[in-house]
mmCIF file of N, CA and C and ligand atoms in Angstrom:
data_model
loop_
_atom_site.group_PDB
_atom_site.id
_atom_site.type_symbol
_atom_site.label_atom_id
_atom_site.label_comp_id
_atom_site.label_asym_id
_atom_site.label_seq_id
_atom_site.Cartn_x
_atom_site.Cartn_y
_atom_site.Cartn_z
ATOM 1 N N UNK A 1 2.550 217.737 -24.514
ATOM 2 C CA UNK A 1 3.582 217.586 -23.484
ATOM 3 C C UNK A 1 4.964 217.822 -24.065
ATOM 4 N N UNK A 2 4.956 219.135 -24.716
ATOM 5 C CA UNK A 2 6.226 218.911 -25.323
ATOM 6 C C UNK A 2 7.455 219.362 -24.087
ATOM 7 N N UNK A 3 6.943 219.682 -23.229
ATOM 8 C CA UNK A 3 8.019 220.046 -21.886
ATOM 9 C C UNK A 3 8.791 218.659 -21.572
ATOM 10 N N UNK A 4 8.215 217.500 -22.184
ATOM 11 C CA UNK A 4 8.935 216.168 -21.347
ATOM 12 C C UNK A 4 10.460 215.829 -22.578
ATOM 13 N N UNK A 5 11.367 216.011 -21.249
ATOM 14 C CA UNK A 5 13.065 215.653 -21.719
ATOM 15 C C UNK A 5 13.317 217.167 -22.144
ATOM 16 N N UNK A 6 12.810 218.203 -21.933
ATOM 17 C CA UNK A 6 13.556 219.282 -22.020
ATOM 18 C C UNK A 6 14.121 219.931 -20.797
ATOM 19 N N UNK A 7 15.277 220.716 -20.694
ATOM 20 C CA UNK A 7 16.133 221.168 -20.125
ATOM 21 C C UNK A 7 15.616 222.571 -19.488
ATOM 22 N N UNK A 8 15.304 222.836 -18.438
ATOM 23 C CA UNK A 8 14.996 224.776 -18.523
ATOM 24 C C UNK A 8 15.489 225.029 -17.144
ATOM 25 N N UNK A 9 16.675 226.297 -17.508
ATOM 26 C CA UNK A 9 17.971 226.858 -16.177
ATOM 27 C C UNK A 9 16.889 228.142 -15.845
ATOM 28 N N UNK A 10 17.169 228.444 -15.098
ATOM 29 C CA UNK A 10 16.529 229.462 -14.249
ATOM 30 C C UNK A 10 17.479 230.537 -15.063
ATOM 31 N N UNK A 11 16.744 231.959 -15.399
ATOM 32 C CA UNK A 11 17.416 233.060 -15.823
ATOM 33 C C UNK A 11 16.308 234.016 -14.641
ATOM 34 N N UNK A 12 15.305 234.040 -14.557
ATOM 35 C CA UNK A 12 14.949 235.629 -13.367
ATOM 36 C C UNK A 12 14.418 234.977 -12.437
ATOM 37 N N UNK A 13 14.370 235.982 -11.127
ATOM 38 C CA UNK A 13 13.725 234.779 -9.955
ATOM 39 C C UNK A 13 13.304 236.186 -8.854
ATOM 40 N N UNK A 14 12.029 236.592 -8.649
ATOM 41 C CA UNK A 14 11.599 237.639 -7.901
ATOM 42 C C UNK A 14 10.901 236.851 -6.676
ATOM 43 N N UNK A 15 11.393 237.240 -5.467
ATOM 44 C CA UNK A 15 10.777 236.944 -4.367
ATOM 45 C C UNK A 15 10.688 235.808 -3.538
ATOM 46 N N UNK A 16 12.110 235.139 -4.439
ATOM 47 C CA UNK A 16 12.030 233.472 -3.546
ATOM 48 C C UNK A 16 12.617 233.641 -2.461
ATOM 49 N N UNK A 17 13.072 234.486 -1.833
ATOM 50 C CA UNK A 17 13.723 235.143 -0.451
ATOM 51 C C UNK A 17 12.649 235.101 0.262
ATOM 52 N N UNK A 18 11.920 235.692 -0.053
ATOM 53 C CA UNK A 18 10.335 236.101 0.593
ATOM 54 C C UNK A 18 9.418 234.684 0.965
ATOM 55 N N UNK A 19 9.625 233.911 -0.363
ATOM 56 C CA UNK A 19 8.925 232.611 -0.368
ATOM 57 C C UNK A 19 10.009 231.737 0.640
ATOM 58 N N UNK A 20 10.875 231.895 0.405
ATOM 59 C CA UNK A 20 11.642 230.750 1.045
ATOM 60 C C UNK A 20 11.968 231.172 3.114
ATOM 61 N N UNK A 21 11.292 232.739 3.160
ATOM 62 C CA UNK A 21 11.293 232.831 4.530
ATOM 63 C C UNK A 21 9.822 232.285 5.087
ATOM 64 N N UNK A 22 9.259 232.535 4.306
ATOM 65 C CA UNK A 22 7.733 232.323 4.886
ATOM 66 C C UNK A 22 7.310 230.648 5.280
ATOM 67 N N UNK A 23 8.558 230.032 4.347
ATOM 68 C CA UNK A 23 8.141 228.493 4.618
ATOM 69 C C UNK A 23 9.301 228.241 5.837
ATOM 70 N N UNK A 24 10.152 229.240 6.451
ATOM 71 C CA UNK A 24 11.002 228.986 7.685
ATOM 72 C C UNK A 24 12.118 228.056 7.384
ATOM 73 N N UNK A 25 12.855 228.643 5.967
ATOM 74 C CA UNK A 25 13.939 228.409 5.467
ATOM 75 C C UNK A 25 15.422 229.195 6.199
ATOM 76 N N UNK A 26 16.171 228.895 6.834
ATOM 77 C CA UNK A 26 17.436 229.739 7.523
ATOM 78 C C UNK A 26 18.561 230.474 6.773
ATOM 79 N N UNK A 27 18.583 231.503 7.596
ATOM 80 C CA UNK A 27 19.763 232.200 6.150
ATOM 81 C C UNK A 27 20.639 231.699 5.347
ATOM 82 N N UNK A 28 21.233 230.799 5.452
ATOM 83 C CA UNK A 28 22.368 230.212 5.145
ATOM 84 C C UNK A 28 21.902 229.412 3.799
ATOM 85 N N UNK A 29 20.636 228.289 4.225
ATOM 86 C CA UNK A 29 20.086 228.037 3.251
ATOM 87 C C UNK A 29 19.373 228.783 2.209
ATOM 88 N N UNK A 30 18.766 229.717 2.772
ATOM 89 C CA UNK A 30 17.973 230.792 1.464
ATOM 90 C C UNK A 30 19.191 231.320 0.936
ATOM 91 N N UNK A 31 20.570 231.760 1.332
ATOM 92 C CA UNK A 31 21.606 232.357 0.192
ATOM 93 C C UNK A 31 21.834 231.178 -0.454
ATOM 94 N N UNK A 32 21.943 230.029 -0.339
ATOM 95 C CA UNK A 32 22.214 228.946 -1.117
ATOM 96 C C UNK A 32 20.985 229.567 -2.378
ATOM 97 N N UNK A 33 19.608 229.201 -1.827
ATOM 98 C CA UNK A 33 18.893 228.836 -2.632
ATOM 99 C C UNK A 33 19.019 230.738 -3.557
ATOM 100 N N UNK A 34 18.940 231.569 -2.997
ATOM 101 C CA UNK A 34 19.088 232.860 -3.776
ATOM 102 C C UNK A 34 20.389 232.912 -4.640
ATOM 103 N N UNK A 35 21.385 232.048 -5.127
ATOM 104 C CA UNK A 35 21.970 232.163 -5.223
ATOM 105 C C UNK A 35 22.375 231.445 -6.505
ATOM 106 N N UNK A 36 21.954 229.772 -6.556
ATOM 107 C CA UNK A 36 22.034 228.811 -7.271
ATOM 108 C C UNK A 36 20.981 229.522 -8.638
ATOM 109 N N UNK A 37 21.439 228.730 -9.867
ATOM 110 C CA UNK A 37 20.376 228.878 -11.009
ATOM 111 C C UNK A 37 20.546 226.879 -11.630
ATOM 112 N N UNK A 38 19.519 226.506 -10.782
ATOM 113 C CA UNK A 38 18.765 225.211 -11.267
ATOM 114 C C UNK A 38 18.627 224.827 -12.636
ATOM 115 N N UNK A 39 18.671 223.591 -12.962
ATOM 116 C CA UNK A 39 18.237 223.350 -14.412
ATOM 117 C C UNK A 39 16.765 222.260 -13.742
ATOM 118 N N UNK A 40 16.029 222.378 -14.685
ATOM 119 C CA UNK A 40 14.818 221.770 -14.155
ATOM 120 C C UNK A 40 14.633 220.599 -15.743
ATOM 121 N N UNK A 41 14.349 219.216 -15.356
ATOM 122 C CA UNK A 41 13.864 218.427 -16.718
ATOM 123 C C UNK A 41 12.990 217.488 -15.575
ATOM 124 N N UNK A 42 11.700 217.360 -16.407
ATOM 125 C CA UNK A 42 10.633 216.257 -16.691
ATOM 126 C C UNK A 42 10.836 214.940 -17.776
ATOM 127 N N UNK A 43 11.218 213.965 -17.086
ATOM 128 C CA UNK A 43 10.830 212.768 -18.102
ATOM 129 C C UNK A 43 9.499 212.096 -17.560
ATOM 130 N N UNK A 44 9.296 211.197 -18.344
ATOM 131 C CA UNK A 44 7.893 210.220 -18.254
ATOM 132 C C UNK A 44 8.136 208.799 -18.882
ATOM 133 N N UNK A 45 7.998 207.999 -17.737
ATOM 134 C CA UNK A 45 8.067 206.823 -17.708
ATOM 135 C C UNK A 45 7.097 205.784 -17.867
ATOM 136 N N UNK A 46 6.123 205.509 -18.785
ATOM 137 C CA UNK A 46 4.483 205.245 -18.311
ATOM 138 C C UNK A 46 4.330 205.911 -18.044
ATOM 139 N N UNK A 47 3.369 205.851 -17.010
ATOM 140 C CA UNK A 47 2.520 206.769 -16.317
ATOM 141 C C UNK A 47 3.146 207.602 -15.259
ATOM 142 N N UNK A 48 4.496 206.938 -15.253
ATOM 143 C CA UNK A 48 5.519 207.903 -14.044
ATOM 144 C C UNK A 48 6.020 208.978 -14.943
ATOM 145 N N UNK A 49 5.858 210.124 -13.942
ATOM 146 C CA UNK A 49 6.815 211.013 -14.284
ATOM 147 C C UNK A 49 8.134 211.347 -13.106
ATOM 148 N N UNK A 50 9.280 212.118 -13.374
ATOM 149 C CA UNK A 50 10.132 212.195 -12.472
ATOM 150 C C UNK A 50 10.408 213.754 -13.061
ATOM 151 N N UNK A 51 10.427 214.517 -12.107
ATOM 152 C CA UNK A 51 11.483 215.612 -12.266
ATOM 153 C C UNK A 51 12.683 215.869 -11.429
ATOM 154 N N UNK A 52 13.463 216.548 -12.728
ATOM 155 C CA UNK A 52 14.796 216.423 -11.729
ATOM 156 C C UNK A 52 15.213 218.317 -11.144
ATOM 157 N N UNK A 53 15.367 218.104 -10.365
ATOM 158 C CA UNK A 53 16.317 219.718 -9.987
ATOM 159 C C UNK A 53 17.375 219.827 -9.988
ATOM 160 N N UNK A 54 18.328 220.238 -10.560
ATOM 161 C CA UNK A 54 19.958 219.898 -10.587
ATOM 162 C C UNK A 54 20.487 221.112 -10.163
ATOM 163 N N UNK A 55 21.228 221.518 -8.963
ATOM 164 C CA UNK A 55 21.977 222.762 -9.045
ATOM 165 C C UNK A 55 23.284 222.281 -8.550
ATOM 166 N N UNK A 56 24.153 223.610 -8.469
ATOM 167 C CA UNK A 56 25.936 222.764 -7.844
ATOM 168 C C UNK A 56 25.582 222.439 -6.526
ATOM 169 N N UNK A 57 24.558 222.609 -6.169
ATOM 170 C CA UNK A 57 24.304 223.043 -4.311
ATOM 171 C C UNK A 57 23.521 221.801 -4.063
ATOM 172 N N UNK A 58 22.783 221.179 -4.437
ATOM 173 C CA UNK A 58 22.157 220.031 -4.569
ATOM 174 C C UNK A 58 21.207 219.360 -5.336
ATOM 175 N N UNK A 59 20.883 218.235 -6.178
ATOM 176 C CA UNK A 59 20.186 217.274 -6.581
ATOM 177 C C UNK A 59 18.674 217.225 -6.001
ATOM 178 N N UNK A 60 17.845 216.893 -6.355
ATOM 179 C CA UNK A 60 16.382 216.438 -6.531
ATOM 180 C C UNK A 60 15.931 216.023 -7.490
ATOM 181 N N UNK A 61 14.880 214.855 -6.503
ATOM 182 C CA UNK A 61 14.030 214.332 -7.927
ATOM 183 C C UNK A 61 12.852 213.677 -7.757
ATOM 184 N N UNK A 62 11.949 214.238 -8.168
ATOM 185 C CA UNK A 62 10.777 213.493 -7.595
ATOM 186 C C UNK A 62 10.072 212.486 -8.489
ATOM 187 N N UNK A 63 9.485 211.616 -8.261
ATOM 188 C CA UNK A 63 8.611 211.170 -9.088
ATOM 189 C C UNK A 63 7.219 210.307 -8.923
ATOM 190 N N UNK A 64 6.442 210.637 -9.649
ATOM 191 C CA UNK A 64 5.221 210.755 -9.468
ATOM 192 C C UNK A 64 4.074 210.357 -10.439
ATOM 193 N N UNK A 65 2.799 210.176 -9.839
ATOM 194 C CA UNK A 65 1.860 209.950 -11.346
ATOM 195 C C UNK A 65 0.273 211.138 -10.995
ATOM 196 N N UNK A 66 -0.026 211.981 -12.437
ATOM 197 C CA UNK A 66 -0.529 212.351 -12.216
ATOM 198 C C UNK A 66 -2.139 212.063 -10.777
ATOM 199 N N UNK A 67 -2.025 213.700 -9.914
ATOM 200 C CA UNK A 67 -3.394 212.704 -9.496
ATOM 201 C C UNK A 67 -3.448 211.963 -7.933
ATOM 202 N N UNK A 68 -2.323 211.183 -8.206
ATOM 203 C CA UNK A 68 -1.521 210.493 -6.801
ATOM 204 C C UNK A 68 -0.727 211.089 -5.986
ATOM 205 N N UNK A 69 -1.161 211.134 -4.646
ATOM 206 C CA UNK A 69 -0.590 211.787 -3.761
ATOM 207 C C UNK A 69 0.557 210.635 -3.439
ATOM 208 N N UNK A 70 2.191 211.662 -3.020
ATOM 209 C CA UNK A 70 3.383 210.984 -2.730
ATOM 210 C C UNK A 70 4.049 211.305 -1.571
ATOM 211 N N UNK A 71 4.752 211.077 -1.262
ATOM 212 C CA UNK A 71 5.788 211.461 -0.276
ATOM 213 C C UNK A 71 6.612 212.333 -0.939
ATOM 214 N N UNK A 72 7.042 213.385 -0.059
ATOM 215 C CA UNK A 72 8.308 214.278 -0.892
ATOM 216 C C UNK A 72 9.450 214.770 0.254
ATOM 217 N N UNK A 73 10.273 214.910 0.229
ATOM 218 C CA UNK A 73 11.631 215.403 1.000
ATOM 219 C C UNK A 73 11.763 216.794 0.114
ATOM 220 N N UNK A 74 11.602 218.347 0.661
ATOM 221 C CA UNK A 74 11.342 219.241 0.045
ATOM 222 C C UNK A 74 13.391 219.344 -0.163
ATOM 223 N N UNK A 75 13.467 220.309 -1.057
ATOM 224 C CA UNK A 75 14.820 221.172 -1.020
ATOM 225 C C UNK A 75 15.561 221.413 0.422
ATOM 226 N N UNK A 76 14.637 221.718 1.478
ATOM 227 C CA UNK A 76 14.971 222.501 2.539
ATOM 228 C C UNK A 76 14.658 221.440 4.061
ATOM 229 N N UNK A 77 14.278 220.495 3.297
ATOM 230 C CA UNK A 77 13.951 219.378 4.064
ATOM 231 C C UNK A 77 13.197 219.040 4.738
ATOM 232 N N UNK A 78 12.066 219.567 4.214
ATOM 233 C CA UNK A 78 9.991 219.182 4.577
ATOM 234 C C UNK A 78 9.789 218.021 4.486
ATOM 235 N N UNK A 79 9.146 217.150 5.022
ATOM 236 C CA UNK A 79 8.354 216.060 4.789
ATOM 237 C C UNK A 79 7.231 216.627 4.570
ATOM 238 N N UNK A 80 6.551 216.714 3.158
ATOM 239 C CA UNK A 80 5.444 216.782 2.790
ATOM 240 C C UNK A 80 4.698 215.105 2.145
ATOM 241 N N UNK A 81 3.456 215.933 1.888
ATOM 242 C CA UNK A 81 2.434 214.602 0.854
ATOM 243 C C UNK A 81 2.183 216.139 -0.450
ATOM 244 N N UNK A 82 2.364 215.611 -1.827
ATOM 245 C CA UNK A 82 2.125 216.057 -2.609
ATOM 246 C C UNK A 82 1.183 215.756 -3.285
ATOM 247 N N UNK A 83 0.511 216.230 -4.383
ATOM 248 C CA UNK A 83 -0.300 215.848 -5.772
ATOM 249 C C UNK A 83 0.099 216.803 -6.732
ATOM 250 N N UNK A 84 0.490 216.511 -7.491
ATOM 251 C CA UNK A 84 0.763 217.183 -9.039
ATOM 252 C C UNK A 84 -0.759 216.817 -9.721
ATOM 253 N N UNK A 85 -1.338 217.516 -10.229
ATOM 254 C CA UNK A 85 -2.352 217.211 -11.685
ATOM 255 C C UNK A 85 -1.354 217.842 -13.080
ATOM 256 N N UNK A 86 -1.933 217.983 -14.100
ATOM 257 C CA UNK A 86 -1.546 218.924 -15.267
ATOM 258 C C UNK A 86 -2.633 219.296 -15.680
ATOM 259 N N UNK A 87 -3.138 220.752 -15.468
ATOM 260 C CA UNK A 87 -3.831 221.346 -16.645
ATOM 261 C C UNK A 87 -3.416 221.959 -17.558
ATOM 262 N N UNK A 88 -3.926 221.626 -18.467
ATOM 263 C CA UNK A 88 -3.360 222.135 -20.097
ATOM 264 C C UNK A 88 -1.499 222.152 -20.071
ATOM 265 N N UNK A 89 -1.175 223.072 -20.308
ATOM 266 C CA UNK A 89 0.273 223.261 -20.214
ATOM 267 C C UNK A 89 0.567 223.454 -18.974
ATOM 268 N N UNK A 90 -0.113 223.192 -17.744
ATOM 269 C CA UNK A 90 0.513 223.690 -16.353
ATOM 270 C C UNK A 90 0.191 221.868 -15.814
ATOM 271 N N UNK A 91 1.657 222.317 -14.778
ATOM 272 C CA UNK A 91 1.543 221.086 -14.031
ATOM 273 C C UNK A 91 1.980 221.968 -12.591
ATOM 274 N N UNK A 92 0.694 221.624 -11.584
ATOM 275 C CA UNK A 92 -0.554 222.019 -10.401
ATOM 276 C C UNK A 92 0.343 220.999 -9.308
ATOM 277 N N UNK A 93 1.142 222.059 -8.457
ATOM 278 C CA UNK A 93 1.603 220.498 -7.147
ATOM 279 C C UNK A 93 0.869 221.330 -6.101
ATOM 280 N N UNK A 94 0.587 220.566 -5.197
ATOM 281 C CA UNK A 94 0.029 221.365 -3.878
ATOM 282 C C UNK A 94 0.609 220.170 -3.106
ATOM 283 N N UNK A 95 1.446 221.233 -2.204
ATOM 284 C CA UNK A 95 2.393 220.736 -0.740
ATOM 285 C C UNK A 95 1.296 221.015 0.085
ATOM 286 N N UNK A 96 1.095 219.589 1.019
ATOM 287 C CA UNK A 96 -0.085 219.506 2.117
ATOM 288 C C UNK A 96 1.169 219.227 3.419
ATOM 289 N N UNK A 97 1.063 220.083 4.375
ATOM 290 C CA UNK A 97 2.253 219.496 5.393
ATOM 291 C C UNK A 97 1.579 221.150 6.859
ATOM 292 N N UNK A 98 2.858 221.329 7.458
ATOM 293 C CA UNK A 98 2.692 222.481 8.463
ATOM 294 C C UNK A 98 2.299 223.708 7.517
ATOM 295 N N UNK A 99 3.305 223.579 5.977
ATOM 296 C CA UNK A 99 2.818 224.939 5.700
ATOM 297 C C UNK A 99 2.719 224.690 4.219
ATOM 298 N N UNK A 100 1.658 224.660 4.027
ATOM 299 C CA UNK A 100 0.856 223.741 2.698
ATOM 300 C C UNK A 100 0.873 225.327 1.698
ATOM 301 N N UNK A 101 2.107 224.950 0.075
ATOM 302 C CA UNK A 101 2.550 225.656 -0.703
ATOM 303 C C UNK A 101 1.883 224.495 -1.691
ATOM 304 N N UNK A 102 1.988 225.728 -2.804
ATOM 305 C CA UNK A 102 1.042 225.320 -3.908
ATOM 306 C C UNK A 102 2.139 225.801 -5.439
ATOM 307 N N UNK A 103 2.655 225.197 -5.906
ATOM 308 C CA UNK A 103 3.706 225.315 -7.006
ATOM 309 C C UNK A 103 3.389 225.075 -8.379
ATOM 310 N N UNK A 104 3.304 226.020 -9.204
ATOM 311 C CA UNK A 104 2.594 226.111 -10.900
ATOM 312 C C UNK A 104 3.803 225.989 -11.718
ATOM 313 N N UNK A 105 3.833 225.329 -12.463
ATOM 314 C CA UNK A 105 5.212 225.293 -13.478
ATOM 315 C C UNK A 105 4.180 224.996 -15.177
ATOM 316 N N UNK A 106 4.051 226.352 -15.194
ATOM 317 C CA UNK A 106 3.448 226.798 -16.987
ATOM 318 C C UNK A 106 4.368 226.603 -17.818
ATOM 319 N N UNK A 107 4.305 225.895 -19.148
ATOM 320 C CA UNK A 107 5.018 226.107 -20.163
ATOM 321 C C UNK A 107 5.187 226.185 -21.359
ATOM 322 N N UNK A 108 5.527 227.378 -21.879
ATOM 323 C CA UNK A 108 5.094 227.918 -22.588
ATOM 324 C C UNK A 108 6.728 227.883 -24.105
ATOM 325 N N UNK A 109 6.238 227.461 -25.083
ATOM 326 C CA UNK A 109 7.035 227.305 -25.924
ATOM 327 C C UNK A 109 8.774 227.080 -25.714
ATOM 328 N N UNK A 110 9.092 228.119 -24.876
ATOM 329 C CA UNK A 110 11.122 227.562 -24.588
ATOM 330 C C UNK A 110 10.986 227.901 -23.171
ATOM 331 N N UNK A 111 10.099 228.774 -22.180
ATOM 332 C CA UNK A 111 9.985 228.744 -20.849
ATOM 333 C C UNK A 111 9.124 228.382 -20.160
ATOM 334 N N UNK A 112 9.676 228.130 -18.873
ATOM 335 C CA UNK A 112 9.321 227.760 -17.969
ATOM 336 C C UNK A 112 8.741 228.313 -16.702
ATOM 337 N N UNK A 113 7.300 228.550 -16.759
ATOM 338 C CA UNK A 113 7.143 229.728 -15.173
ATOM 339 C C UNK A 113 6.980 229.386 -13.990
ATOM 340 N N UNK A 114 7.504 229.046 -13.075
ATOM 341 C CA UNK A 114 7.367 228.665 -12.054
ATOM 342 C C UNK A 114 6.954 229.512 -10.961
ATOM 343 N N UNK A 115 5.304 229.081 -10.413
ATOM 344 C CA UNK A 115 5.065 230.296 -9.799
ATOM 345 C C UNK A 115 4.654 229.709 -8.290
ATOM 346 N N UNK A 116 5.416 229.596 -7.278
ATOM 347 C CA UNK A 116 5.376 229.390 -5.508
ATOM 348 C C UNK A 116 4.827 230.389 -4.900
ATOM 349 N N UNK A 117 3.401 229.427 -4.057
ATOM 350 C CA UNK A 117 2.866 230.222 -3.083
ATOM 351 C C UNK A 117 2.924 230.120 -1.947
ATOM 352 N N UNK A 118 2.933 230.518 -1.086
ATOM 353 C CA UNK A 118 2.510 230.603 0.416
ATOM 354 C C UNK A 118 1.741 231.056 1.195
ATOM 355 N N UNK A 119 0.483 231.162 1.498
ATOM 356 C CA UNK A 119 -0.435 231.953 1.997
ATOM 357 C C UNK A 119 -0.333 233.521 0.758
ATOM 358 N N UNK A 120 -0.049 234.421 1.693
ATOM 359 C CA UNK A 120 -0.058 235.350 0.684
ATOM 360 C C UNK A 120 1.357 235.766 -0.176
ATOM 361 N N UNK A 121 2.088 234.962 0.201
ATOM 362 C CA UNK A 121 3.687 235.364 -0.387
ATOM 363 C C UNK A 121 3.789 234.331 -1.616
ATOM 364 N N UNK A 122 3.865 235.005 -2.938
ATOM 365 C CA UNK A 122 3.928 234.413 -4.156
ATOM 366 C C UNK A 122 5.963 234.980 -4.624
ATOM 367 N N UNK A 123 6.563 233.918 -5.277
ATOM 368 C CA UNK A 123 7.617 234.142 -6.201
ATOM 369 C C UNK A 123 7.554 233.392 -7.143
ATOM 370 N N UNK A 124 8.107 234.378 -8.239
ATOM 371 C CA UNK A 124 7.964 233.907 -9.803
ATOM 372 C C UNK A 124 9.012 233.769 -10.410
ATOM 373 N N UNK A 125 9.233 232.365 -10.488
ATOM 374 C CA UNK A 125 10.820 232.193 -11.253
ATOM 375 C C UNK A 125 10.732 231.600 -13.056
ATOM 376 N N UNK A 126 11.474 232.284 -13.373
ATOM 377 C CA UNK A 126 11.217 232.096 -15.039
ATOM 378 C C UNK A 126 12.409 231.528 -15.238
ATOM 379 N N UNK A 127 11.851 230.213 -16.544
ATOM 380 C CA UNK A 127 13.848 229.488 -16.752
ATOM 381 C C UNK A 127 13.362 229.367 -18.398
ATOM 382 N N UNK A 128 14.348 229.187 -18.981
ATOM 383 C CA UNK A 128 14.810 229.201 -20.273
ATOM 384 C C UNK A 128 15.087 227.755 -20.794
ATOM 385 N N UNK A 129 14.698 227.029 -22.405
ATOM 386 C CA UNK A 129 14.962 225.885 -22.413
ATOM 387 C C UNK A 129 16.373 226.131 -22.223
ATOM 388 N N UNK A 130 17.222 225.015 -22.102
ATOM 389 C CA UNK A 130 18.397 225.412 -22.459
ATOM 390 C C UNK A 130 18.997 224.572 -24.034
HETATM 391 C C1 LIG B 201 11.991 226.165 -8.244
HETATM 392 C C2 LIG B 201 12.014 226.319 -6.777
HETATM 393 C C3 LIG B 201 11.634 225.069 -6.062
HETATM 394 C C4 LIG B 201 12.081 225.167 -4.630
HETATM 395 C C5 LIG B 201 10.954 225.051 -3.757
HETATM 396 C C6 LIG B 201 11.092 225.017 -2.474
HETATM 397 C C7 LIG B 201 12.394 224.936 -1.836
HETATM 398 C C8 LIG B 201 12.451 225.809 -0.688
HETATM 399 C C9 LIG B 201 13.575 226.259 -0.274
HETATM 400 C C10 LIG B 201 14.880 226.006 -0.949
HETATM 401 C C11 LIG B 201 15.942 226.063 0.057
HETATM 402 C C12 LIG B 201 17.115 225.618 -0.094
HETATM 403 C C13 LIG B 201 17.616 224.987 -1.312
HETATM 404 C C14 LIG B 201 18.744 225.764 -1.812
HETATM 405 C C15 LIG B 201 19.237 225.549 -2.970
HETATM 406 C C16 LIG B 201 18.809 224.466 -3.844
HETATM 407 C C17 LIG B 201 18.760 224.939 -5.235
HETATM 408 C C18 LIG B 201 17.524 224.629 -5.910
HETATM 409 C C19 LIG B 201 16.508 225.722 -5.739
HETATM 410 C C20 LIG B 201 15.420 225.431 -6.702
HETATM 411 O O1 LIG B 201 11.555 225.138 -8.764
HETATM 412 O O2 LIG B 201 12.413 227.102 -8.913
#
């Protein structure tokens, strides 16, 4: 788990326009979100974990224990039920709600891959430790 208390900013981001229409995100908000470059950190508390999303545009933070389904207030303002697992170096969320997205965050030595699905509309955002 060496991803926990590290820092990783978004440097490339293909298709979150695409992802972020398909989940019935409004223009205004998708230029926000096309626009911002996030810093993303995992701590672990016990068995809690929390991640944070930090951009100038807005704050998030979830937290959670592997396994256990939670409540979540999305970016864009979903009421979902989540579950995170971790396999190996990936930590597995699947958004269960109207439009049930499935979010991979691999990590791999200083990055971070973050890969959002939607039915068939996938975007792949890559971040950098910082
Ligand atoms: C990531 C992306 C995680 C975002 C997942 C879903 C959010 C959907 C829409 C975002 C819409 C508006 C938010 C706009 C800006 C907020 C900035 C943060 C964007 C991550 O983990 O890479």
């Amino acid at each position: 788990m060496a991803f926990i208390g590290k820092k990783y900013k978004l440097d490339k981001s293909e298709n979150f326009d695409e992802y972020m229409k398909e989940l019935g995100v409004g223009m205004v908000l998708r230029k926000m979100g096309n626009t911002v470059s996030p810093t993303v950190e995992i701590t672990k508390d016990g068995e809690t974990y929390t991640m944070t999303t930090t951009s100038t545009f807005k704050t998030s933070a979830i937290s959670f224990k592997l396994g256990e389904e939670f409540d979540e207030e999305t970016l864009d303002g979903r009421k979902v039920k989540s579950v995170i697992t971790l396999d190996g170096n990936k930590l597995v969320q699947e958004q269960k709600g109207d439009k049930p997205s499935t979010i991979v965050r691999e990590f791999n030595d200083n990055e971070l891959t973050t890969t959002l699905t939607i039915g068939s509309v996938k975007s792949v955002r890559i971040y950098k430790a910082a």
